[in-house]
């Protein structure tokens, strides 16, 4: 069963928030990689993440092996955050048609990071290309904002 991102969550995910994708190997040893942009697909139940190859570590190996994706979207200003979990649908090289998403995202992330003291030169130094597109179906949405509802399914964490 898939979950759908509301228009508000879609706008949040596609803004300049910090995004990480998490995976795990067969022994459940975690791996995380920075994401440099995303696209919520029409319908809101699929998301494509753009992960630079340079900093992916074993992320792609894990995805190919077990197909499970966890992505965290966090706004550094106030730690407002949520996590999407789901099943991998596609793992492919990003194309030139995908590149504008990455190019739009990086200055938004740099602006967000500046508010918490990270100079934009640091953000612009992140290698973003070549990248891999990781498309997955969203199975669950969780609140990750620190507080009493952290970890709760979004439906329970509203309000």
mmCIF file of C-alpha atoms in Angstrom:
data_model
loop_
_atom_site.group_PDB
_atom_site.id
_atom_site.type_symbol
_atom_site.label_atom_id
_atom_site.label_comp_id
_atom_site.label_asym_id
_atom_site.label_seq_id
_atom_site.Cartn_x
_atom_site.Cartn_y
_atom_site.Cartn_z
ATOM 1 C CA UNK A 1 0.000 0.000 0.000
ATOM 2 C CA UNK A 2 1.443 3.353 -0.953
ATOM 3 C CA UNK A 3 1.220 6.694 0.821
ATOM 4 C CA UNK A 4 0.629 10.028 -0.890
ATOM 5 C CA UNK A 5 2.452 13.228 -0.073
ATOM 6 C CA UNK A 6 0.131 16.150 0.576
ATOM 7 C CA UNK A 7 0.725 19.350 -1.394
ATOM 8 C CA UNK A 8 2.380 20.802 1.743
ATOM 9 C CA UNK A 9 4.777 17.864 2.132
ATOM 10 C CA UNK A 10 5.513 17.924 -1.586
ATOM 11 C CA UNK A 11 6.449 21.631 -1.404
ATOM 12 C CA UNK A 12 8.589 20.970 1.689
ATOM 13 C CA UNK A 13 10.412 18.036 0.046
ATOM 14 C CA UNK A 14 11.142 19.983 -3.132
ATOM 15 C CA UNK A 15 12.370 23.097 -1.304
ATOM 16 C CA UNK A 16 15.890 23.669 0.010
ATOM 17 C CA UNK A 17 15.629 21.329 2.986
ATOM 18 C CA UNK A 18 18.481 18.984 3.809
ATOM 19 C CA UNK A 19 17.864 15.505 2.370
ATOM 20 C CA UNK A 20 19.617 12.235 3.157
ATOM 21 C CA UNK A 21 18.897 8.758 1.865
ATOM 22 C CA UNK A 22 19.467 5.854 4.197
ATOM 23 C CA UNK A 23 20.047 2.239 3.281
ATOM 24 C CA UNK A 24 21.386 -0.868 5.006
ATOM 25 C CA UNK A 25 23.365 -3.928 4.038
ATOM 26 C CA UNK A 26 22.331 -7.541 4.665
ATOM 27 C CA UNK A 27 23.527 -7.273 8.294
ATOM 28 C CA UNK A 28 21.480 -4.055 8.692
ATOM 29 C CA UNK A 29 24.602 -1.895 8.938
ATOM 30 C CA UNK A 30 23.356 1.560 7.878
ATOM 31 C CA UNK A 31 24.719 3.812 5.165
ATOM 32 C CA UNK A 32 23.629 7.401 4.502
ATOM 33 C CA UNK A 33 24.247 9.685 1.549
ATOM 34 C CA UNK A 34 23.476 13.330 0.857
ATOM 35 C CA UNK A 35 20.768 13.919 -1.713
ATOM 36 C CA UNK A 36 21.056 16.959 -3.981
ATOM 37 C CA UNK A 37 17.449 17.433 -4.997
ATOM 38 C CA UNK A 38 14.273 15.476 -5.436
ATOM 39 C CA UNK A 39 11.151 15.329 -7.506
ATOM 40 C CA UNK A 40 7.808 14.183 -6.132
ATOM 41 C CA UNK A 41 6.234 12.380 -9.057
ATOM 42 C CA UNK A 42 2.673 13.118 -10.237
ATOM 43 C CA UNK A 43 0.206 11.455 -7.899
ATOM 44 C CA UNK A 44 2.448 12.060 -4.889
ATOM 45 C CA UNK A 45 3.159 8.412 -4.058
ATOM 46 C CA UNK A 46 6.550 8.170 -5.797
ATOM 47 C CA UNK A 47 9.678 10.252 -5.189
ATOM 48 C CA UNK A 48 12.897 10.506 -7.178
ATOM 49 C CA UNK A 49 16.042 11.431 -5.251
ATOM 50 C CA UNK A 50 19.215 12.659 -6.960
ATOM 51 C CA UNK A 51 22.287 11.239 -5.246
ATOM 52 C CA UNK A 52 25.764 12.374 -6.354
ATOM 53 C CA UNK A 53 27.993 9.409 -7.174
ATOM 54 C CA UNK A 54 31.007 10.999 -5.445
ATOM 55 C CA UNK A 55 29.549 10.689 -1.949
ATOM 56 C CA UNK A 56 27.267 7.678 -2.256
ATOM 57 C CA UNK A 57 29.494 5.066 -0.653
ATOM 58 C CA UNK A 58 27.726 1.718 -0.788
ATOM 59 C CA UNK A 59 24.251 3.246 -1.049
ATOM 60 C CA UNK A 60 23.621 2.016 -4.595
ATOM 61 C CA UNK A 61 24.865 -1.499 -3.771
ATOM 62 C CA UNK A 62 22.458 -1.664 -0.829
ATOM 63 C CA UNK A 63 19.553 -0.411 -2.919
ATOM 64 C CA UNK A 64 20.243 -2.948 -5.657
ATOM 65 C CA UNK A 65 20.509 -5.756 -3.093
ATOM 66 C CA UNK A 66 17.422 -5.139 -0.960
ATOM 67 C CA UNK A 67 15.343 -2.382 -2.573
ATOM 68 C CA UNK A 68 14.472 -0.576 0.665
ATOM 69 C CA UNK A 69 14.749 3.225 0.780
ATOM 70 C CA UNK A 70 14.497 5.658 3.702
ATOM 71 C CA UNK A 71 14.780 9.383 3.035
ATOM 72 C CA UNK A 72 14.850 12.139 5.646
ATOM 73 C CA UNK A 73 13.877 15.721 4.804
ATOM 74 C CA UNK A 74 14.894 18.240 7.479
ATOM 75 C CA UNK A 75 14.778 22.017 7.710
ATOM 76 C CA UNK A 76 17.910 23.092 9.618
ATOM 77 C CA UNK A 77 16.301 26.267 10.942
ATOM 78 C CA UNK A 78 13.915 24.464 13.291
ATOM 79 C CA UNK A 79 14.529 20.738 12.705
ATOM 80 C CA UNK A 80 11.071 20.318 11.190
ATOM 81 C CA UNK A 81 11.520 16.972 9.494
ATOM 82 C CA UNK A 82 9.857 13.879 8.146
ATOM 83 C CA UNK A 83 10.976 10.512 6.839
ATOM 84 C CA UNK A 84 9.712 8.599 3.844
ATOM 85 C CA UNK A 85 10.185 4.854 3.601
ATOM 86 C CA UNK A 86 9.514 2.785 0.563
ATOM 87 C CA UNK A 87 10.397 0.298 -2.120
ATOM 88 C CA UNK A 88 12.903 1.022 -4.869
ATOM 89 C CA UNK A 89 11.322 1.251 -8.304
ATOM 90 C CA UNK A 90 14.246 2.475 -10.389
ATOM 91 C CA UNK A 91 17.973 3.083 -10.012
ATOM 92 C CA UNK A 92 19.500 4.821 -13.036
ATOM 93 C CA UNK A 93 22.041 7.401 -14.069
ATOM 94 C CA UNK A 94 20.605 10.905 -13.882
ATOM 95 C CA UNK A 95 20.243 12.498 -17.299
ATOM 96 C CA UNK A 96 20.654 16.021 -18.575
ATOM 97 C CA UNK A 97 16.855 16.303 -18.324
ATOM 98 C CA UNK A 98 17.197 15.728 -14.535
ATOM 99 C CA UNK A 99 20.029 18.210 -14.081
ATOM 100 C CA UNK A 100 17.828 21.343 -13.660
ATOM 101 C CA UNK A 101 16.368 19.827 -10.481
ATOM 102 C CA UNK A 102 19.850 19.547 -8.995
ATOM 103 C CA UNK A 103 20.855 23.011 -10.214
ATOM 104 C CA UNK A 104 17.681 24.519 -8.691
ATOM 105 C CA UNK A 105 18.181 22.692 -5.389
ATOM 106 C CA UNK A 106 21.798 23.567 -4.607
ATOM 107 C CA UNK A 107 21.325 27.355 -4.162
ATOM 108 C CA UNK A 108 18.190 26.711 -2.079
ATOM 109 C CA UNK A 109 20.167 24.365 0.176
ATOM 110 C CA UNK A 110 23.026 26.897 0.370
ATOM 111 C CA UNK A 111 20.583 29.585 1.483
ATOM 112 C CA UNK A 112 19.074 27.271 4.103
ATOM 113 C CA UNK A 113 22.506 26.289 5.409
ATOM 114 C CA UNK A 114 23.626 29.936 5.625
ATOM 115 C CA UNK A 115 20.921 30.529 8.231
ATOM 116 C CA UNK A 116 22.643 27.999 10.507
ATOM 117 C CA UNK A 117 26.181 29.226 9.863
ATOM 118 C CA UNK A 118 27.359 27.037 6.988
ATOM 119 C CA UNK A 119 28.934 29.276 4.327
ATOM 120 C CA UNK A 120 27.486 28.877 0.834
ATOM 121 C CA UNK A 121 30.967 28.122 -0.538
ATOM 122 C CA UNK A 122 30.800 24.829 1.384
ATOM 123 C CA UNK A 123 27.475 23.867 -0.186
ATOM 124 C CA UNK A 124 28.657 24.854 -3.646
ATOM 125 C CA UNK A 125 31.770 22.696 -3.178
ATOM 126 C CA UNK A 126 29.659 19.535 -2.921
ATOM 127 C CA UNK A 127 30.141 17.390 -6.015
ATOM 128 C CA UNK A 128 26.707 16.948 -7.555
ATOM 129 C CA UNK A 129 27.413 15.437 -10.977
ATOM 130 C CA UNK A 130 27.316 12.703 -12.099
ATOM 131 C CA UNK A 131 24.320 11.683 -10.073
ATOM 132 C CA UNK A 132 22.026 8.706 -9.805
ATOM 133 C CA UNK A 133 18.244 8.921 -9.816
ATOM 134 C CA UNK A 134 16.647 6.794 -7.090
ATOM 135 C CA UNK A 135 12.897 6.483 -7.657
ATOM 136 C CA UNK A 136 10.819 4.777 -4.989
ATOM 137 C CA UNK A 137 7.204 4.207 -4.002
ATOM 138 C CA UNK A 138 6.364 5.739 -0.637
ATOM 139 C CA UNK A 139 5.025 3.093 1.755
ATOM 140 C CA UNK A 140 5.135 5.102 4.987
ATOM 141 C CA UNK A 141 5.604 8.685 6.192
ATOM 142 C CA UNK A 142 6.928 9.416 9.676
ATOM 143 C CA UNK A 143 7.300 12.552 11.783
ATOM 144 C CA UNK A 144 10.992 13.102 12.570
ATOM 145 C CA UNK A 145 10.799 16.551 14.162
ATOM 146 C CA UNK A 146 12.317 16.270 17.652
ATOM 147 C CA UNK A 147 9.649 16.051 20.313
ATOM 148 C CA UNK A 148 7.013 13.701 21.672
ATOM 149 C CA UNK A 149 5.691 12.707 18.222
ATOM 150 C CA UNK A 150 9.079 11.900 16.678
ATOM 151 C CA UNK A 151 8.969 8.489 15.031
ATOM 152 C CA UNK A 152 5.193 8.393 14.840
ATOM 153 C CA UNK A 153 3.456 7.769 11.540
ATOM 154 C CA UNK A 154 2.517 11.142 10.074
ATOM 155 C CA UNK A 155 -1.230 10.528 10.462
ATOM 156 C CA UNK A 156 -0.700 10.069 14.234
ATOM 157 C CA UNK A 157 1.754 12.969 14.456
ATOM 158 C CA UNK A 158 -0.467 15.644 12.937
ATOM 159 C CA UNK A 159 -1.772 18.436 15.054
#
